[in-house]
Coordinates of C-alpha atoms in Angstrom, one line a residue:
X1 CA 0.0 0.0 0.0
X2 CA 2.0 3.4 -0.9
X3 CA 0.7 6.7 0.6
X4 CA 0.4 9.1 -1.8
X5 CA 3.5 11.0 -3.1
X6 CA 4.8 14.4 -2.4
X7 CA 3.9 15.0 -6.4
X8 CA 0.4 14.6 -5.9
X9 CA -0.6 14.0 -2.1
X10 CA -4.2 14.1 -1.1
X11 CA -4.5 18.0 0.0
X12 CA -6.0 17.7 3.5
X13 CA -8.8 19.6 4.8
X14 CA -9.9 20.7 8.3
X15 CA -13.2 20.1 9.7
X16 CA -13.4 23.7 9.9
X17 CA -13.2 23.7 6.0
X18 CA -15.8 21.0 5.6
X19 CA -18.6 22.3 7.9
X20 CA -18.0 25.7 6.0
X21 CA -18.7 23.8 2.7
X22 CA -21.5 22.1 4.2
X23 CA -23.3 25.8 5.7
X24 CA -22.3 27.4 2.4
X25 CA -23.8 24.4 0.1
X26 CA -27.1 24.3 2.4
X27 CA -26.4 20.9 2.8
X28 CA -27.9 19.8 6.6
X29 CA -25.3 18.0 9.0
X30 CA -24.7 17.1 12.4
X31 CA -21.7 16.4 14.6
X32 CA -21.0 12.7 15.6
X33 CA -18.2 11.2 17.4
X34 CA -16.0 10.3 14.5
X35 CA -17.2 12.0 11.5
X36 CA -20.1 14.6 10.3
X37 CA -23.6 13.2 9.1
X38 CA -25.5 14.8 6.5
X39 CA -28.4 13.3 4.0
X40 CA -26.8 11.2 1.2
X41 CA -26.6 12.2 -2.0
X42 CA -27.1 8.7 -3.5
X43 CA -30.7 8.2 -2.7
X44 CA -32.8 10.0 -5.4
X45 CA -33.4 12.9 -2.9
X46 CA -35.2 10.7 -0.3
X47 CA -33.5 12.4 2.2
X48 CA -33.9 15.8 1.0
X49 CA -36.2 16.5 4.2
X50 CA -35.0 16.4 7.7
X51 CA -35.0 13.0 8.8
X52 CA -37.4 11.9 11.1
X53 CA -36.6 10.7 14.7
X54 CA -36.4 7.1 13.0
X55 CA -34.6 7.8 9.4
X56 CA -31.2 9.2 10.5
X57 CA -28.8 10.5 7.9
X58 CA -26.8 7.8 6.0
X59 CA -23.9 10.1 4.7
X60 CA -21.0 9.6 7.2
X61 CA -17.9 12.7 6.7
X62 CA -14.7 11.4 8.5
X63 CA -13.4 14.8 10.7
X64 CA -10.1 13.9 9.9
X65 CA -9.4 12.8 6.1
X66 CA -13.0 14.5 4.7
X67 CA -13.4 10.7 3.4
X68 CA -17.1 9.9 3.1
X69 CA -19.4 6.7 3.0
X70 CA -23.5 6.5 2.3
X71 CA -24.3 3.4 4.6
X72 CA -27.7 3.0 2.5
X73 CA -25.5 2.5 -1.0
X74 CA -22.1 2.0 0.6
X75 CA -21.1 4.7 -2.3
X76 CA -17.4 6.2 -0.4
X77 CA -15.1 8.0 -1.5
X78 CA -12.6 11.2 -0.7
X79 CA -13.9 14.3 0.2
X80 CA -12.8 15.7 -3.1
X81 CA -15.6 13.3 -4.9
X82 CA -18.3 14.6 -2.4
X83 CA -17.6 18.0 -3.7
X84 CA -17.6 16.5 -7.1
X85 CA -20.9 14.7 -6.2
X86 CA -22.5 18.0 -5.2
X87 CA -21.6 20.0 -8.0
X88 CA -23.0 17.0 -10.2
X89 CA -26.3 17.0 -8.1
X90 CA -26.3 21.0 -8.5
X91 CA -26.6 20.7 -12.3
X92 CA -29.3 17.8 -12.1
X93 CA -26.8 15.3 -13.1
X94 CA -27.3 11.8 -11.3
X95 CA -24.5 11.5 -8.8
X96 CA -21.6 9.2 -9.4
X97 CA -21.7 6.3 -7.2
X98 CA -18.6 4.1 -7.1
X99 CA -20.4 0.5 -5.7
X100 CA -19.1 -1.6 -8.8
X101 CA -16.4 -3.8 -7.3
X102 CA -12.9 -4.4 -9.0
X103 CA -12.4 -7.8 -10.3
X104 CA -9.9 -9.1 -8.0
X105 CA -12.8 -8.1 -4.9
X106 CA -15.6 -10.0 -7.5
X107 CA -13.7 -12.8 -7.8
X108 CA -13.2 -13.0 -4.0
X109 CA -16.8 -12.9 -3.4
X110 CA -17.6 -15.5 -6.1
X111 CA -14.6 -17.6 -3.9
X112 CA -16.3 -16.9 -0.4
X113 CA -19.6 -18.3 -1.6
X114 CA -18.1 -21.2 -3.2
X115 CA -16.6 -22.2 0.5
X116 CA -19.5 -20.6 2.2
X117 CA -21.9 -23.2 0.1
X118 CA -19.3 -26.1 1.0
X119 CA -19.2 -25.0 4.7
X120 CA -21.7 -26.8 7.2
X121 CA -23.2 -25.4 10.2
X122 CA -21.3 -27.3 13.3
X123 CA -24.6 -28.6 14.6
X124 CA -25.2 -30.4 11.5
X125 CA -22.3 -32.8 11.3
X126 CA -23.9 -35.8 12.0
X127 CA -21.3 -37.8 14.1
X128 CA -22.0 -36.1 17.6
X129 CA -18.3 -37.0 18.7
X130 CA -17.0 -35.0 15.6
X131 CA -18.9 -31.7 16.8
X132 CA -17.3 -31.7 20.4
X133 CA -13.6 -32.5 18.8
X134 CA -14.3 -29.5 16.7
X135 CA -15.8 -27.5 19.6
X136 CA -12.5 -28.8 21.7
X137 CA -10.7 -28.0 19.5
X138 CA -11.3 -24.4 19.1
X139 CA -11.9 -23.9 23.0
X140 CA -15.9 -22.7 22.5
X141 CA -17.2 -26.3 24.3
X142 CA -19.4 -23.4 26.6
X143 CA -20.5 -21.8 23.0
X144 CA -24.2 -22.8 22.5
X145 CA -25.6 -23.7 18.9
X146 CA -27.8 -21.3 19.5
X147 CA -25.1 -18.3 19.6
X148 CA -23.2 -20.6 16.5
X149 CA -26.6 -20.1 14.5
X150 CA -27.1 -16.5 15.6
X151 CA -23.9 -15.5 14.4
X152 CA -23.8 -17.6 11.3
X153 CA -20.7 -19.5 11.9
X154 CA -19.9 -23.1 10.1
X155 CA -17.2 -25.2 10.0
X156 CA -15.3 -26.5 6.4
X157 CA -14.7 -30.4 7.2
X158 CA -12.0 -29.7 4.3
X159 CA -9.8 -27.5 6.0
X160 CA -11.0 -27.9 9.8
X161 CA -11.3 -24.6 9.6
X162 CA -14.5 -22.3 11.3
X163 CA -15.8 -20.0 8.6
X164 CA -16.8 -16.8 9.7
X165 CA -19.3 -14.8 7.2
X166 CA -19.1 -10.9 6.4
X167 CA -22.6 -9.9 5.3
X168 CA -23.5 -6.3 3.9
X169 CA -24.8 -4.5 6.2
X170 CA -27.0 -3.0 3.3
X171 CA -28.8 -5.8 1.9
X172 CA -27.3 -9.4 4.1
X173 CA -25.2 -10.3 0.7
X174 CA -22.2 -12.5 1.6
X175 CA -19.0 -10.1 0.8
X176 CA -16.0 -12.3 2.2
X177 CA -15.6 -14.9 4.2
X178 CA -12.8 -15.5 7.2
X179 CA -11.3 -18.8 7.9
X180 CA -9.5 -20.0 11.3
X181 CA -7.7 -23.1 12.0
X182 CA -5.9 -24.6 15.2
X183 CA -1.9 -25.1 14.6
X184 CA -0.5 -27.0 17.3
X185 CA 3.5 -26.5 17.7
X186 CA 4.6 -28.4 20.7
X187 CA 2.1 -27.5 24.1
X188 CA 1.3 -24.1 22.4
X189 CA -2.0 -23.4 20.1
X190 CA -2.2 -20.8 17.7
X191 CA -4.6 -20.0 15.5
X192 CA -4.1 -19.2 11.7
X193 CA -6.1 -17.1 9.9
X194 CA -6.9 -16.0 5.8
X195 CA -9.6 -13.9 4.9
X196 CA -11.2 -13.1 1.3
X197 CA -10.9 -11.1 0.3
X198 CA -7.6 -10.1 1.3
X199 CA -6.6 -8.2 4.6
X200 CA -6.1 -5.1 3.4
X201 CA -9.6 -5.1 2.0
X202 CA -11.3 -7.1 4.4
X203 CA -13.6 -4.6 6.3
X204 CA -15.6 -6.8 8.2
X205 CA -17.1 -5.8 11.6
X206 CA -18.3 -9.4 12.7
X207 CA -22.2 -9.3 13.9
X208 CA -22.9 -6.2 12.5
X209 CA -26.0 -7.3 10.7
X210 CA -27.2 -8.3 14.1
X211 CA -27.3 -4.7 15.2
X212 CA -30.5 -3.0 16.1
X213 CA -30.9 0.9 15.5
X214 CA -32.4 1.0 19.1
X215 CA -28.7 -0.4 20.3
X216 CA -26.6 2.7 22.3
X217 CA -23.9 0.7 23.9
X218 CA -21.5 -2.1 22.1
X219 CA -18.7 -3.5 22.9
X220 CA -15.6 -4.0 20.6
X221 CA -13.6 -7.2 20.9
X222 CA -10.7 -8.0 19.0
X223 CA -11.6 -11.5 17.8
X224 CA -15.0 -13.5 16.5
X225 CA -15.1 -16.3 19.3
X226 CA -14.4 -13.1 22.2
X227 CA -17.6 -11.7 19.9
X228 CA -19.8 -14.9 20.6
X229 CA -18.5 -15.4 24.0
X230 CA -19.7 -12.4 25.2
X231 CA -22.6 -11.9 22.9
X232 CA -23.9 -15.4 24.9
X233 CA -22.6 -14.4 28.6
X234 CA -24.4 -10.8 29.0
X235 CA -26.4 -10.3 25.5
X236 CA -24.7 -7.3 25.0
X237 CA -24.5 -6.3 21.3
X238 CA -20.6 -7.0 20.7
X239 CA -18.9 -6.8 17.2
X240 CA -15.4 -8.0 16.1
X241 CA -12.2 -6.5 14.6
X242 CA -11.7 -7.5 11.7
X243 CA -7.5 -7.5 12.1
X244 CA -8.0 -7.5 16.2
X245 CA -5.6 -5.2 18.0
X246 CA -3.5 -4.4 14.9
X247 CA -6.1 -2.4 13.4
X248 CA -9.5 0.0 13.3
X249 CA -9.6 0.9 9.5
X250 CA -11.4 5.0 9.5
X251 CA -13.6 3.4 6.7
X252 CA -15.5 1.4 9.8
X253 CA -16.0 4.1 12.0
X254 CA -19.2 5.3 10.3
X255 CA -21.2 2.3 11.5
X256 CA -20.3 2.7 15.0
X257 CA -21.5 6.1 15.0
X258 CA -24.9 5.1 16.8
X259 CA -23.1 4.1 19.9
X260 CA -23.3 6.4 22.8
X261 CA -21.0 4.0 24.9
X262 CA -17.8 1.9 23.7
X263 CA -16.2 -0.8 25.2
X264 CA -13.0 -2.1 23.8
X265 CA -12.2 -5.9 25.2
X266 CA -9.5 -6.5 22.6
X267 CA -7.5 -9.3 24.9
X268 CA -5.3 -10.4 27.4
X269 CA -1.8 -9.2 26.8
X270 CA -0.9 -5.4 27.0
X271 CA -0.7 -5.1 23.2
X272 CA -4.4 -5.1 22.8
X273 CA -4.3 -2.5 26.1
X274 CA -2.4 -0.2 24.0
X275 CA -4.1 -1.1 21.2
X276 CA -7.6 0.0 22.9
X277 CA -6.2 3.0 23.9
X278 CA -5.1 4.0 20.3
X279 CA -8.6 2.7 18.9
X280 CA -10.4 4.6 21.8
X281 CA -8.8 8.2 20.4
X282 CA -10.4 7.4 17.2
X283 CA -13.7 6.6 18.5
X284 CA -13.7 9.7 21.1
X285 CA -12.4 9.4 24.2
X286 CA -15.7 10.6 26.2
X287 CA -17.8 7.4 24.9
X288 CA -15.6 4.7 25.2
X289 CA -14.5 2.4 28.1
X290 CA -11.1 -0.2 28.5
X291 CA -11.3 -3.7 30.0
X292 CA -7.8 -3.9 31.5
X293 CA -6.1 -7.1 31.2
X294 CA -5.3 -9.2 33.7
X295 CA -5.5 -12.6 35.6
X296 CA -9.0 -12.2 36.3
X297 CA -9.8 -10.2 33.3
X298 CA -8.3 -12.2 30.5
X299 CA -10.1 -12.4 26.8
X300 CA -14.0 -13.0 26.8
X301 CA -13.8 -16.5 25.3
X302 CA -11.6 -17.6 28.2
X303 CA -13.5 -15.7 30.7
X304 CA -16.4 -17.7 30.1
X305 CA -14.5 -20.8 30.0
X306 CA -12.9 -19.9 33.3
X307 CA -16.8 -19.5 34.4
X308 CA -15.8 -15.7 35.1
X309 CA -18.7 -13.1 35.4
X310 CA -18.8 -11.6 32.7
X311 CA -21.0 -8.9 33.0
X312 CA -19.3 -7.7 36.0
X313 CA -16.1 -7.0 34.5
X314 CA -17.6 -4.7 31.7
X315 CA -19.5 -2.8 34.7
X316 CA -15.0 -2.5 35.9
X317 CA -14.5 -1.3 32.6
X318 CA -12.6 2.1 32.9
X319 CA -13.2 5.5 31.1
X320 CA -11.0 6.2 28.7
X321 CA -10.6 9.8 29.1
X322 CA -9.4 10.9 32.5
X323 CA -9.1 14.6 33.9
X324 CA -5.5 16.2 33.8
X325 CA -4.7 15.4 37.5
X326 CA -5.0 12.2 39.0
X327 CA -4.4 10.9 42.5
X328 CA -2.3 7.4 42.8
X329 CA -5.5 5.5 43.9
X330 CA -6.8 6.2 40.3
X331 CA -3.2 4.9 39.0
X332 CA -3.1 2.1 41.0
X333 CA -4.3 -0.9 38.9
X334 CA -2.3 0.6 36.2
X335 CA 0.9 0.2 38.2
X336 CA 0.1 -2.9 39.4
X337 CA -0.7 -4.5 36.2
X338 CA 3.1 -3.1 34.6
X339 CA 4.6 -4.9 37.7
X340 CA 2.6 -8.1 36.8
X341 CA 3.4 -7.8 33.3
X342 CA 7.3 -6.6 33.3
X343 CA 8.1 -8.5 30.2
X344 CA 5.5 -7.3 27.9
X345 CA 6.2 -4.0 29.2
X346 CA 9.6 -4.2 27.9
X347 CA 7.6 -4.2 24.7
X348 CA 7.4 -6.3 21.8
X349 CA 10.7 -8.9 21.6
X350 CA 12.3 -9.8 18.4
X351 CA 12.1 -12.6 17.1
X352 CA 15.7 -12.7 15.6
X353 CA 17.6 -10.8 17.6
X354 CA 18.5 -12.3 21.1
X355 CA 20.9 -10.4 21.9
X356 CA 19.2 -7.2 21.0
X357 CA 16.2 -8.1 23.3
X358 CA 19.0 -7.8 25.9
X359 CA 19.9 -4.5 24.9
X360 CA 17.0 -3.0 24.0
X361 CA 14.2 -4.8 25.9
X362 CA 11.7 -4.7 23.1
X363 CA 9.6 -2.4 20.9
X364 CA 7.9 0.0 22.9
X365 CA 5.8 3.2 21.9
X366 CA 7.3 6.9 22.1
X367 CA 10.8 5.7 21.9
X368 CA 13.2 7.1 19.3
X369 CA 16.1 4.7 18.3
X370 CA 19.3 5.8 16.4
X371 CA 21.4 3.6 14.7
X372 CA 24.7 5.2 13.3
X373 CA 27.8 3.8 11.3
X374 CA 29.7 4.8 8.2
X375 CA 28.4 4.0 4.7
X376 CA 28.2 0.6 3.5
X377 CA 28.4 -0.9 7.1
X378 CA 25.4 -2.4 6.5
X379 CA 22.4 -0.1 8.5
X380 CA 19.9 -0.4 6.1
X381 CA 20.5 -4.2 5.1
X382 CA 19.8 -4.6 9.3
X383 CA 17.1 -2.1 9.9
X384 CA 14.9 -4.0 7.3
X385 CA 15.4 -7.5 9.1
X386 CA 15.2 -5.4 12.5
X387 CA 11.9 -3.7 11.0
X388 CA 10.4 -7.0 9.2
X389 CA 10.7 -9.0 12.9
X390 CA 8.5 -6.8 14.5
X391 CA 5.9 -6.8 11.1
X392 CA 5.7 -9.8 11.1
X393 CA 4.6 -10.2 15.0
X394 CA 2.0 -7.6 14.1
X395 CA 3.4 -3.9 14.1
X396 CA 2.3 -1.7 11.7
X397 CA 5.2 0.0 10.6
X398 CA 5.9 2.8 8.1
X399 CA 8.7 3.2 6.1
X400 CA 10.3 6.6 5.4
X401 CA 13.6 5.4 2.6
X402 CA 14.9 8.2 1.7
X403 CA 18.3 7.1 0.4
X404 CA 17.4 4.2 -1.5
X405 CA 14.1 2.8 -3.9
X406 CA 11.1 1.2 -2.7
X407 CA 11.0 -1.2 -4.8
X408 CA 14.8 -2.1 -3.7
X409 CA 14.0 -1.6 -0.4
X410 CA 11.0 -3.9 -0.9
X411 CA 13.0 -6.7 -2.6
X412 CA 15.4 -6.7 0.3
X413 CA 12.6 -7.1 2.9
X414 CA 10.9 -9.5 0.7
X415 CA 14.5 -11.6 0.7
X416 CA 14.7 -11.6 4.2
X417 CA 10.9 -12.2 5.0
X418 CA 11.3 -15.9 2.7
X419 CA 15.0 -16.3 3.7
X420 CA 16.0 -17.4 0.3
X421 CA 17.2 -16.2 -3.0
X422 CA 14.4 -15.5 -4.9
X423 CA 16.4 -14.9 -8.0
X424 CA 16.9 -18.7 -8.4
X425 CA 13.4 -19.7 -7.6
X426 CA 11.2 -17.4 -9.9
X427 CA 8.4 -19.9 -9.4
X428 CA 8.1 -19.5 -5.8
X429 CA 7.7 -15.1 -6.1
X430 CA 3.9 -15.2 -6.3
X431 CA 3.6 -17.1 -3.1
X432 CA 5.6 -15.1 -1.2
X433 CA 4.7 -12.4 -2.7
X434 CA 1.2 -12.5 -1.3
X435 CA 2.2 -13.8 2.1
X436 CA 4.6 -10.7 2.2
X437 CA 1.7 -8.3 1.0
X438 CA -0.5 -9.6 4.1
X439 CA 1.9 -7.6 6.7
X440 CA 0.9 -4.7 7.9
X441 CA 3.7 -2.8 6.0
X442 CA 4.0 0.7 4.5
X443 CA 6.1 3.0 2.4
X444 CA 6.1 6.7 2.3
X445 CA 7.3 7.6 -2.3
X446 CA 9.0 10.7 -1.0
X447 CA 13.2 10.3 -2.2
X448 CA 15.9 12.5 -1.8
X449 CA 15.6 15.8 0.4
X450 CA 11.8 16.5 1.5
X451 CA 9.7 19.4 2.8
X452 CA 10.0 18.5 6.5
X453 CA 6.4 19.2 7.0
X454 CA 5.0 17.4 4.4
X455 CA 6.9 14.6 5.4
X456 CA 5.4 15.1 9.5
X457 CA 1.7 15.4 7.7
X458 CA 2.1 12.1 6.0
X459 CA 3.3 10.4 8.8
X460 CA 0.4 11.8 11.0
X461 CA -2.4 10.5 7.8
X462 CA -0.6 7.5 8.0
X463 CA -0.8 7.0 11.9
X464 CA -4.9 8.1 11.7
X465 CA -5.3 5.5 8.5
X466 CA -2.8 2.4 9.2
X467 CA -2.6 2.6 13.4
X468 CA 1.4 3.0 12.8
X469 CA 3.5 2.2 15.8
X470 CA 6.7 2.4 14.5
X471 CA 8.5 4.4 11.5
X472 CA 11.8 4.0 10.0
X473 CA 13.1 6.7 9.1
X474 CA 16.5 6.0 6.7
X475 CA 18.2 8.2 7.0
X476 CA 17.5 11.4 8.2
X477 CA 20.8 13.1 6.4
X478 CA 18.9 12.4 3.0
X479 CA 15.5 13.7 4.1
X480 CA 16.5 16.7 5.7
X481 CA 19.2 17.8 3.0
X482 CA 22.3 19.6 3.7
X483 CA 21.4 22.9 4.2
X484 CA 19.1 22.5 6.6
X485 CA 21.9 21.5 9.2
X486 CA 22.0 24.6 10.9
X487 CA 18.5 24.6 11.9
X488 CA 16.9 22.9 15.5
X489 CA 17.7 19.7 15.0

């Protein structure tokens, strides 16, 4: 995914700027949480009166990119279409809706529903002892068929994989499809997961179709089964990530506008705590509520396996936003839970480097680390592996080259990433390829000397779009040219 170049980057515009367009255009709007909403302009002028108590406005303005989406066409776009869009609808032209999907996504779709129609709901396979392997398997014995068949979830024999559906919200259509399988690796279980369509276009927000309009309060989990779990414990309306903590994509934020109270239970380990924290900025501080990890608060699915009360720990749940001065007793869960947890606060560990966890403890937020050498000594060649480990565990990183290509930079990475010389094995590119364009991995196209702000603004875009937590910068000597040596550094 490249960001869009310092020859043509996407001007940004205040919310100031849109509301003024908005008075000035007579179009009606009002402020939500996350982004403006106004009456589409993809309805045939349905909505051209003020919406009723009951008919809310479907046009959804993001405050911070001016990206839009109608939720009764799914039409999106940037803000510079919806200015398009209103000029059109000014000179009685039709507006220009852009629901047609590429062929790579049609072909995903046509995919989806080929394993969808293969897929069996659990409760159906007839061998009784083959249902509670599966359930076993998985962990969700406690899960009823009920919930199973509420949610839509079936299980492909083929794969021994659980298939989890993503239905328009618009008209219940099946739009991709996410399988999940056990691996077992010695005493540990992890769980693999591929979507269709692909991850970076896989914008599912699991049990959304279940939502009512009448529903105020939701909470956010980071995974399908926590979804279930929790959906089946309290009855709370609960939705699921569709990339867990990695990720809240701003194109999702328009159907959680109807919320008036958030609760983000993303998991057990302080990642996801971070994570919620991130996610809860996005969302608005003032609505939304964090489960804090911990022994007796660990993931929903294993808090009702652990025959936890669940209810009682979302009434724990704390407010996100807190006042500017706090007393110890509101900071003292906090400090106890880093004292629990002193390895994952050291951050996320490489996975190749041993002897750098020793020096450097881990990945953590707000750090700034400097590598220095002459030329040649082989800085970049190391901060791509360096970079790549921590992908590959899940951190979205950003990549700022500034002395080198991308697409040399990427060959590298992509070297490293399938430890082999791909040169020699043409046949095996395409594979790793696509498991390479899974990670959560971006480039900035600026080269050579750059603009310093432009650089800072892209950055920031990327943060708000991607959830960045860590940028390379290489090297700062190339980005900030000579002559600008003499300025604060």
């Amino acid at each position: 995914d490249v960001l869009p170049s310092p020859e043509g980057p996407v001007p940004s515009v205040s919310i100031t700027e849109i509301r003024q367009y908005l008075r000035a255009q007579g179009i009606p709007f009002h402020d939500g949480y996350s982004c403006l909403h106004t009456p589409s302009l993809f309805t045939d002028g349905q909505e051209d009166q003020p919406p009723a108590a009951s008919a809310p406005y479907t046009l959804f303005i993001d405050k911070m990119t001016g990206s839009f989406l109608c939720t009764a066409t799914l039409a999106e776009g940037t803000w510079q279409d919806f200015q398009a869009n209103v000029e059109l609808r000014h000179r009685g032209v039709p507006p220009a809706s852009s629901e047609e999907p590429e062929e790579d996504m049609r072909r995903a779709r046509e995919d989806a529903r080929c394993i969808w129609d293969r897929a069996l709901p659990l409760w159906e396979l007839l061998d009784e002892d083959e249902t509670s392997e599966t359930k076993a398997m998985f962990s969700i014995s406690l899960v009823t068929d009920a919930t199973l068949k509420r949610f839509g979830v079936r299980y492909l024999r083929t794969a021994k994989s659980l298939v989890f559906p993503w239905f328009s919200p618009r008209d219940a259509t099946l739009k991709g499809l996410k399988l999940v399988r056990v691996e077992k690796k010695g005493d540990a279980i992890t769980y693999v997961e591929e979507t269709l369509p692909r991850f970076d276009s896989y914008h599912n927000l699991f049990g959304l179709p279940l939502i009512s309009r009448r529903d105020t309060e939701l909470v956010l989990t980071g995974w399908e089964l926590d979804a279930l779990a929790l959906h089946q414990a309290t009855g709370v309306a609960s939705l699921a990530l569709p990339r867990g903590a990695t990720c809240l994509p701003p194109a999702l934020l328009p159907y959680l506008e109807q919320f008036k109270r958030i609760t983000l239970w993303l998991g057990e380990d302080l990642r996801s705590w971070e994570a919620a924290k991130l996610f809860a900025r996005k969302l608005s501080l003032k609505r939304c509520s964090l489960v804090r990890p911990g022994n007796l608060q660990p993931r929903p699915l294993e808090a009702l396996n652990q025959g936890l009360n669940l209810t009682k720990i979302l009434r724990a749940a704390l407010p996100a936003s807190h006042k500017s001065i706090v007393s110890f007793r509101q900071l003292r869960e906090e400090v106890f839970g880093e004292l629990v947890n002193t390895e994952q606060v050291a951050g996320v560990k490489w996975a190749r480097f041993p002897e750098l966890n020793k020096l450097l403890k881990g990945h953590r937020r707000g750090e700034l680390t400097v590598f220095t050498g002459p030329t040649g000594s082989g800085k970049t060649t190391f901060i791509s592996e360096y970079a790549l480990d921590l992908c590959m565990q899940g951190v979205c990183t950003l990549w700022g080259s500034f002395e080198i290509s991308n697409i040399r930079l990427a060959k590298i990475m992509l070297t490293q990433f399938a430890a082999r010389r791909l040169e020699d094995q043409l046949e095996l590119y395409d594979e790793w390829a696509d498991r390479f364009e899974d990670l959560p991995l971006y480039f900035m196209t600026f080269h050579g000397q750059q603009n310093i702000k432009t650089v800072i603004d892209t950055m920031q875009h990327a943060v708000y779009m991607y959830d960045i937590t860590h940028v390379v910068v290489d090297n700062l000597q190339f980005m900030m040219g000579h002559e600008h040596l003499s300025v604060d550094r």
